[in-house]
Short mmCIF file of C-alpha atoms in Angstrom, two decimals:
data_model
loop_
_atom_site.label_atom_id
_atom_site.label_comp_id
_atom_site.label_asym_id
_atom_site.label_seq_id
_atom_site.Cartn_x
_atom_site.Cartn_y
_atom_site.Cartn_z
CA MET W 1 0.00 0.00 0.00
CA SER W 2 1.31 3.40 -0.84
CA GLN W 3 0.07 6.92 -1.14
CA THR W 4 1.53 10.38 -1.53
CA ILE W 5 2.19 12.17 1.76
CA ALA W 6 2.76 15.92 1.80
CA SER W 7 5.04 15.97 4.81
CA GLY W 8 8.68 14.97 4.69
CA LEU W 9 8.62 14.08 8.37
CA GLN W 10 8.69 10.49 9.43
CA MET W 11 6.85 9.00 12.35
CA LEU W 12 7.02 5.55 13.86
CA VAL W 13 3.65 4.39 15.05
CA LEU W 14 3.04 1.53 17.43
CA LYS W 15 0.36 2.40 19.95
CA PRO W 16 0.16 0.48 23.23
CA THR W 17 -2.55 -1.84 24.40
CA VAL W 18 -4.64 -0.39 27.19
CA SER W 19 -7.21 -2.45 29.05
CA ALA W 20 -8.57 -0.66 32.11
CA ASN W 21 -11.62 -2.90 32.13
CA SER W 22 -13.98 -4.57 29.73
CA SER W 23 -15.41 -1.30 28.42
CA TRP W 24 -12.06 -0.11 27.07
CA LYS W 25 -10.16 -2.19 24.55
CA MET W 26 -7.26 -1.01 22.47
CA SER W 27 -4.80 -2.97 20.43
CA TYR W 28 -1.58 -2.34 18.56
CA SER W 29 -1.93 0.13 15.76
CA SER W 30 0.82 0.33 13.19
CA ALA W 31 4.40 1.17 12.48
CA ALA W 32 4.48 3.71 9.71
CA VAL W 33 6.93 5.88 7.81
CA PHE W 34 5.80 9.24 6.50
CA GLY W 35 8.28 9.93 3.71
CA ALA W 36 8.37 12.65 1.11
CA ASN W 37 6.68 10.46 -1.50
CA SER W 38 5.57 7.27 0.13
CA TYR W 39 3.73 5.69 3.01
CA SER W 40 4.34 2.15 4.18
CA MET W 41 2.13 0.43 6.72
CA LEU W 42 3.90 -2.44 8.41
CA SER W 43 1.07 -3.71 10.56
CA ARG W 44 -2.44 -2.59 11.28
CA ALA W 45 -5.29 -2.64 13.83
CA SER W 46 -7.06 -0.06 15.88
CA TYR W 47 -10.15 -0.37 18.03
CA ILE W 48 -11.93 1.89 20.44
CA SER W 49 -15.14 0.72 22.03
CA SER W 50 -16.24 3.51 24.33
CA VAL W 51 -15.28 6.54 26.37
CA LYS W 52 -15.19 6.08 30.13
CA PRO W 53 -16.69 8.36 32.77
CA LEU W 54 -14.08 10.87 33.56
CA SER W 55 -12.95 11.40 37.11
CA CYS W 56 -10.44 9.46 39.11
CA ASN W 57 -13.14 8.04 41.37
CA ASN W 58 -14.66 6.01 38.55
CA THR W 59 -14.78 2.25 38.40
CA SER W 60 -11.69 1.75 36.28
CA THR W 61 -8.72 -0.21 37.57
CA PRO W 62 -5.68 1.95 36.85
CA SER W 63 -3.26 -0.45 38.50
CA LYS W 64 -4.18 -3.20 36.06
CA SER W 65 -4.02 -0.72 33.19
CA ASN W 66 -0.58 0.43 34.31
CA LYS W 67 0.74 -3.12 34.26
CA VAL W 68 -0.51 -3.66 30.73
CA ILE W 69 0.89 -0.34 29.51
CA LYS W 70 4.26 -0.94 31.12
CA ARG W 71 4.53 -4.41 29.66
CA GLU W 72 3.67 -3.29 26.13
CA MET W 73 5.92 -0.22 26.23
CA SER W 74 8.96 -1.92 27.68
CA GLN W 75 10.01 -3.61 24.45
CA SER W 76 13.72 -3.83 23.88
CA PRO W 77 15.12 -1.66 21.08
CA GLU W 78 15.83 -4.83 19.12
CA THR W 79 12.09 -5.51 18.73
CA LYS W 80 11.36 -2.12 17.18
CA PRO W 81 11.24 -2.00 13.36
CA THR W 82 14.38 -0.59 11.80
CA LEU W 83 13.29 2.17 9.46
CA PRO W 84 15.29 4.57 7.30
CA GLY W 85 15.34 8.30 7.76
CA LEU W 86 14.91 10.46 10.84
CA PRO W 87 11.79 9.30 12.67
CA ILE W 88 9.63 11.07 15.23
CA ASP W 89 9.20 8.17 17.62
CA LEU W 90 6.98 8.75 20.65
CA ARG W 91 6.18 5.13 21.37
CA GLY W 92 6.04 4.56 25.10
CA LYS W 93 5.37 8.25 25.78
CA ARG W 94 2.24 9.52 27.50
CA ALA W 95 0.83 12.99 26.73
CA PHE W 96 -1.67 15.10 28.65
CA ILE W 97 -3.31 17.74 26.47
CA ALA W 98 -5.26 20.45 28.28
CA GLY W 99 -7.88 22.36 26.35
CA ILE W 100 -9.52 20.03 23.82
CA ALA W 101 -13.29 20.47 23.55
CA ASP W 102 -13.92 19.73 19.86
CA GLU W 103 -12.22 18.60 16.67
CA ASN W 104 -11.47 22.00 15.16
CA GLY W 105 -8.66 23.51 17.20
CA TYR W 106 -4.91 23.23 17.39
CA GLY W 107 -5.15 21.07 20.52
CA TRP W 108 -6.94 18.34 18.56
CA ALA W 109 -4.40 18.54 15.73
CA ILE W 110 -1.53 18.25 18.21
CA ALA W 111 -3.17 15.22 19.79
CA LYS W 112 -3.46 13.57 16.37
CA SER W 113 0.18 14.18 15.49
CA LEU W 114 1.34 12.84 18.85
CA ALA W 115 -0.88 9.78 18.42
CA ALA W 116 0.47 9.23 14.91
CA ALA W 117 3.97 9.22 16.39
CA GLY W 118 2.94 6.55 18.90
CA ALA W 119 2.13 8.54 22.04
CA GLU W 120 -0.69 7.63 24.40
CA ILE W 121 -3.22 10.47 24.65
CA LEU W 122 -4.88 11.83 27.79
CA VAL W 123 -7.13 14.88 27.50
CA GLY W 124 -8.31 17.61 29.86
CA THR W 125 -11.60 19.19 28.78
CA TRP W 126 -13.32 22.28 30.19
CA VAL W 127 -16.02 21.04 32.54
CA PRO W 128 -19.02 22.75 30.87
CA ALA W 129 -17.97 21.22 27.53
CA MET W 130 -17.50 17.70 28.90
CA ASN W 131 -20.96 16.34 28.20
CA ILE W 132 -21.12 17.32 24.55
CA PHE W 133 -17.49 16.28 23.98
CA GLU W 134 -18.01 12.83 25.51
CA THR W 135 -21.28 12.37 23.68
CA SER W 136 -19.74 13.33 20.35
CA LEU W 137 -16.88 10.88 20.89
CA ARG W 138 -19.22 8.04 21.83
CA ARG W 139 -21.51 8.62 18.87
CA GLY W 140 -18.63 8.73 16.41
CA LYS W 141 -19.15 12.35 15.38
CA PHE W 142 -15.39 12.92 15.50
CA ASP W 143 -14.43 9.69 13.75
CA ALA W 144 -13.64 11.34 10.43
CA SER W 145 -11.28 13.72 12.23
CA ARG W 146 -9.72 10.90 14.25
CA VAL W 147 -8.28 9.18 11.18
CA LEU W 148 -4.49 8.91 11.32
CA PRO W 149 -2.16 8.60 8.32
CA ASP W 150 -2.18 4.78 8.57
CA GLY W 151 -5.98 4.70 8.40
CA SER W 152 -6.53 3.85 12.07
CA LEU W 153 -8.38 6.12 14.50
CA MET W 154 -6.72 8.28 17.13
CA GLU W 155 -7.31 6.70 20.51
CA ILE W 156 -7.96 8.82 23.60
CA THR W 157 -7.18 6.71 26.63
CA LYS W 158 -8.96 8.96 29.10
CA VAL W 159 -10.62 12.36 29.28
CA TYR W 160 -10.53 14.37 32.52
CA PRO W 161 -12.80 17.29 33.44
CA LEU W 162 -10.63 20.37 33.92
CA ASP W 163 -11.05 24.04 34.72
CA ALA W 164 -7.53 25.48 34.74
CA VAL W 165 -8.71 28.78 36.20
CA PHE W 166 -8.84 27.08 39.62
CA ASP W 167 -5.70 25.62 41.20
CA HIS W 168 -7.20 23.98 44.30
CA PRO W 169 -10.69 22.92 45.46
CA GLU W 170 -10.78 25.72 48.01
CA ASP W 171 -10.33 28.28 45.20
CA VAL W 172 -13.70 27.45 43.64
CA PRO W 173 -16.42 30.01 44.52
CA GLU W 174 -19.88 28.90 45.54
CA ASP W 175 -21.54 30.16 42.36
CA ILE W 176 -19.32 27.81 40.32
CA LYS W 177 -19.84 24.88 42.66
CA SER W 178 -23.61 25.30 42.35
CA ASN W 179 -23.56 25.95 38.60
CA ARG W 180 -25.53 23.24 36.81
CA ARG W 181 -22.88 23.03 34.07
CA TYR W 182 -20.48 21.65 36.70
CA ALA W 183 -23.02 19.27 38.23
CA GLY W 184 -22.00 15.62 38.23
CA TYR W 185 -18.28 16.27 37.87
CA SER W 186 -15.60 16.27 40.54
CA ASN W 187 -11.81 16.52 40.88
CA TRP W 188 -11.50 19.12 38.12
CA THR W 189 -9.17 21.75 39.57
CA VAL W 190 -5.57 21.67 38.34
CA GLN W 191 -4.25 20.11 41.52
CA GLU W 192 -6.94 17.41 41.54
CA VAL W 193 -6.51 16.52 37.88
CA ALA W 194 -2.75 16.13 38.32
CA GLU W 195 -3.38 13.89 41.33
CA CYS W 196 -5.86 11.82 39.34
CA VAL W 197 -3.43 11.38 36.46
CA LYS W 198 -0.73 10.33 38.90
CA LYS W 199 -3.09 7.84 40.54
CA ASP W 200 -4.28 6.44 37.21
CA PHE W 201 -1.04 6.35 35.24
CA GLY W 202 1.88 7.29 37.49
CA THR W 203 3.75 9.62 35.15
CA ILE W 204 3.53 11.50 31.89
CA ASP W 205 6.16 12.58 29.37
CA ILE W 206 4.40 15.36 27.47
CA LEU W 207 2.23 18.28 28.57
CA VAL W 208 0.33 20.51 26.13
CA HIS W 209 -1.35 23.78 27.12
CA SER W 210 -4.03 24.65 24.58
CA LEU W 211 -6.05 27.05 26.73
CA ALA W 212 -7.06 30.67 26.24
CA ASN W 213 -10.01 32.81 27.17
CA GLY W 214 -10.65 36.53 27.37
CA PRO W 215 -14.21 37.48 28.36
CA GLU W 216 -13.69 41.00 27.00
CA VAL W 217 -11.57 40.08 23.96
CA SER W 218 -13.69 42.24 21.66
CA LYS W 219 -13.01 45.39 23.71
CA PRO W 220 -10.07 47.73 23.06
CA LEU W 221 -7.52 47.68 25.86
CA LEU W 222 -8.50 51.18 26.97
CA GLU W 223 -12.07 49.94 27.51
CA THR W 224 -11.13 46.68 29.23
CA SER W 225 -12.06 46.34 32.88
CA ARG W 226 -9.62 45.21 35.53
CA LYS W 227 -11.71 42.09 36.04
CA GLY W 228 -11.70 41.28 32.32
CA TYR W 229 -7.96 41.93 31.99
CA LEU W 230 -7.05 39.73 34.94
CA ALA W 231 -9.44 37.02 33.75
CA ALA W 232 -7.61 36.89 30.42
CA LEU W 233 -4.25 36.52 32.16
CA SER W 234 -5.61 33.91 34.57
CA ALA W 235 -7.11 31.66 31.89
CA SER W 236 -4.56 32.21 29.12
CA SER W 237 -1.17 32.51 30.82
CA TYR W 238 -1.19 31.74 34.54
CA SER W 239 -3.04 28.51 33.75
CA TYR W 240 0.19 27.31 32.09
CA VAL W 241 2.19 28.16 35.20
CA SER W 242 -0.32 26.25 37.30
CA LEU W 243 -0.32 23.22 35.01
CA LEU W 244 3.46 23.07 35.12
CA LYS W 245 3.54 23.53 38.88
CA HIS W 246 1.32 20.50 39.40
CA PHE W 247 2.23 18.28 36.43
CA VAL W 248 5.99 18.72 36.10
CA PRO W 249 6.63 16.75 39.31
CA ILE W 250 4.98 13.71 37.69
CA MET W 251 6.81 14.14 34.37
CA ASN W 252 9.64 11.82 33.49
CA PRO W 253 13.10 13.44 33.07
CA GLY W 254 13.58 14.40 29.45
CA GLY W 255 9.91 15.32 29.12
CA ALA W 256 8.67 18.31 27.16
CA THR W 257 5.81 20.80 27.24
CA ILE W 258 4.40 23.35 24.83
CA SER W 259 1.80 26.09 24.87
CA LEU W 260 0.15 28.08 22.10
CA THR W 261 0.72 31.80 21.75
CA HIS W 262 -0.25 34.52 19.26
CA ASN W 263 1.57 37.18 17.28
CA ALA W 264 -0.47 39.82 19.13
CA SER W 265 2.04 39.36 21.95
CA GLU W 266 4.51 41.52 20.00
CA ARG W 267 2.51 43.16 17.20
CA ILE W 268 -0.55 45.41 17.30
CA ILE W 269 -3.63 43.50 16.14
CA PRO W 270 -6.72 45.69 16.54
CA GLY W 271 -9.66 43.62 17.71
CA TYR W 272 -7.57 41.17 19.70
CA GLY W 273 -8.25 42.99 22.94
CA GLY W 274 -9.54 42.51 26.44
CA GLY W 275 -6.04 41.90 27.74
CA MET W 276 -5.45 38.90 25.47
CA SER W 277 -2.39 40.45 23.80
CA SER W 278 -0.96 41.07 27.28
CA ALA W 279 -1.76 37.49 28.30
CA LYS W 280 0.12 36.11 25.29
CA ALA W 281 3.09 38.37 26.00
CA ALA W 282 3.11 37.07 29.57
CA LEU W 283 2.90 33.50 28.30
CA GLU W 284 5.99 33.99 26.13
CA SER W 285 7.94 35.64 28.93
CA ASP W 286 6.92 32.86 31.32
CA THR W 287 8.06 30.30 28.77
CA ARG W 288 11.63 31.55 29.05
CA VAL W 289 11.63 31.72 32.86
CA LEU W 290 9.93 28.34 33.24
CA ALA W 291 12.35 26.77 30.78
CA PHE W 292 15.18 27.66 33.15
CA GLU W 293 13.39 26.61 36.32
CA ALA W 294 11.89 23.36 35.00
CA GLY W 295 15.03 22.52 33.09
CA ARG W 296 17.29 22.85 36.10
CA ARG W 297 14.95 21.17 38.61
CA TYR W 298 13.22 18.51 36.51
CA LYS W 299 15.12 18.21 33.19
CA VAL W 300 11.94 19.17 31.32
CA ARG W 301 11.83 21.40 28.24
CA ILE W 302 9.38 24.33 27.84
CA ASN W 303 8.51 25.91 24.48
CA THR W 304 5.61 27.75 22.88
CA ILE W 305 4.25 27.82 19.34
CA SER W 306 3.09 31.12 17.85
CA ALA W 307 0.49 29.85 15.42
CA GLY W 308 -1.18 31.70 12.58
CA PRO W 309 -4.96 32.20 12.26
CA LEU W 310 -7.25 29.16 12.12
CA ARG W 311 -11.04 28.87 11.78
CA SER W 312 -11.42 27.22 15.16
CA ARG W 313 -14.41 27.61 17.47
CA ALA W 314 -12.34 29.76 19.84
CA ALA W 315 -11.01 31.99 17.05
CA LYS W 316 -14.49 32.60 15.71
CA ALA W 317 -15.34 34.21 19.04
CA ILE W 318 -12.99 37.06 18.13
CA GLY W 319 -15.26 37.83 15.19
CA PHE W 320 -12.83 38.55 12.35
CA VAL W 321 -10.85 35.34 11.90
CA ASP W 322 -11.74 35.15 8.18
CA THR W 323 -10.26 38.61 7.68
CA MET W 324 -7.11 37.54 9.54
CA ILE W 325 -6.75 34.47 7.34
CA GLU W 326 -7.19 36.55 4.17
CA TYR W 327 -4.63 39.06 5.42
CA SER W 328 -2.16 36.28 6.12
CA ILE W 329 -2.58 34.74 2.69
CA ASN W 330 -2.06 38.12 1.02
CA ASN W 331 0.97 39.17 3.05
CA ALA W 332 2.86 36.14 4.39
CA PRO W 333 5.92 34.85 2.54
CA LEU W 334 4.05 31.58 1.96
CA GLN W 335 0.73 32.45 0.34
CA LYS W 336 -1.47 29.66 1.61
CA GLU W 337 -3.97 29.07 4.37
CA LEU W 338 -2.45 27.54 7.47
CA VAL W 339 -3.92 24.15 8.40
CA ALA W 340 -4.06 22.76 11.91
CA ASP W 341 -1.97 19.70 11.04
CA GLU W 342 1.01 21.94 10.29
CA VAL W 343 0.93 23.16 13.88
CA GLY W 344 0.35 19.60 15.08
CA ASN W 345 3.42 18.32 13.23
CA ALA W 346 5.59 21.16 14.53
CA ALA W 347 4.41 20.33 18.04
CA ALA W 348 5.25 16.65 17.57
CA PHE W 349 8.81 17.66 16.66
CA LEU W 350 9.16 20.03 19.62
CA LEU W 351 7.84 17.36 21.99
CA SER W 352 10.09 14.64 20.61
CA PRO W 353 13.71 13.75 21.39
CA LEU W 354 14.68 15.27 18.03
CA SER W 355 14.39 18.72 19.64
CA SER W 356 16.22 17.76 22.83
CA ALA W 357 18.32 20.96 22.79
CA ILE W 358 15.42 23.35 22.16
CA THR W 359 13.86 25.02 25.18
CA GLY W 360 12.67 28.49 26.16
CA SER W 361 11.80 29.23 22.53
CA VAL W 362 8.92 30.84 20.67
CA VAL W 363 8.54 28.84 17.44
CA TYR W 364 6.55 30.54 14.70
CA VAL W 365 4.24 28.36 12.62
CA ASP W 366 2.42 31.00 10.60
CA ASN W 367 3.68 30.78 7.01
CA GLY W 368 6.27 33.41 7.92
CA LEU W 369 3.80 36.23 8.62
CA ASN W 370 5.71 37.19 11.79
CA ALA W 371 8.69 38.24 9.68
CA MET W 372 6.81 40.90 7.75
CA GLY W 373 7.22 44.56 8.63
CA MET W 374 4.62 45.94 6.21
CA ALA W 375 1.51 44.68 4.45
CA VAL W 376 2.50 44.05 0.84
CA ASP W 377 -1.14 44.24 -0.30
CA SER W 378 -1.13 47.92 0.71
CA PRO W 379 -1.74 50.46 -2.10
CA VAL W 380 1.69 51.97 -1.39
CA PHE W 381 3.20 48.93 -3.11
CA GLY W 382 1.01 49.32 -6.18
CA ASP W 383 3.92 50.35 -8.43
CA HIS W 384 6.28 47.72 -7.04
CA ASN W 385 6.75 44.31 -8.55
CA ILE W 386 5.76 42.29 -5.49
CA PRO W 387 5.78 38.54 -6.21
CA LYS W 388 2.32 37.09 -5.79
CA ASP W 389 0.84 33.64 -5.94
CA ASN W 390 -1.81 33.90 -8.64
#
């Protein structure tokens, strides 16, 4: 079997068997090479039967699951297929991705790329979005988006309810505790989720922060309230600090984390307000400081990806994402629309051993738009011979 693959990256895929109880069954997937012109599937099988209830006080048996995972992931190097090229091999790695609530965002694309490289996927989903996310998974509404390059479906081992605005149970105000959108869920503060992951799986190797929210994002900064400004920083930047504070201690040495930032951190983008540009600037600054602290104390790498515009559910809330995409196509060095998989593949590299010397960095995945100093579609360039993709 062969097919043309756009990416020149290579990934080895051999997903582990997980069997927490009879309602979850997963088997080996495949070992695959993504070459410049070919795809070769060496073995094949993928099965997901259901999505479990999602708090650490459910009826699953993590200890049994851990034994199975450890046994399947502890293969000797001699048993791994020998493949040519430079592979992204995340077999035996476990990733926790915070901020997936649908199939349209960068978080989902990152999860798919990590799964394609062999990583086990755990997800943290905003509590009010849990019900619809679980239901959509169970009913197969995301199946088309779960397809990996080898034809199998991305497997999500477990989904945890998470609200990264709250660090500890005692931080949660009464109006949130009594909110019906949070009814039926427990153990969803950052501290509790980290404890649940530790109880269920022991350790992780990869942490992804795909969280951002600014309740007053449509307001200019001069019209933003203190409450709105601080809310943007809390949800979009300090949430990364909190996740690292609680998850890094359960990360294996050599682990890696990434967050997602925005070019508004260093450029003026009218309409991206409410303190969100400040939150992204803080996130990038924190990335450098945290890279030093986590690197020295835990041997963990910290990076962030500055991604270009995408028609995600979150971006649509800003209100002018289509205009941003058109602007990017007209003015970026690469005149094409950015797709989520390009960010996912860049994340897979940054979270893999291939980038073992990269930390504290802002990596731009935006078709080069960040490099531009002026808009080349401006009338001032009308008499200039600006190369264009017609």
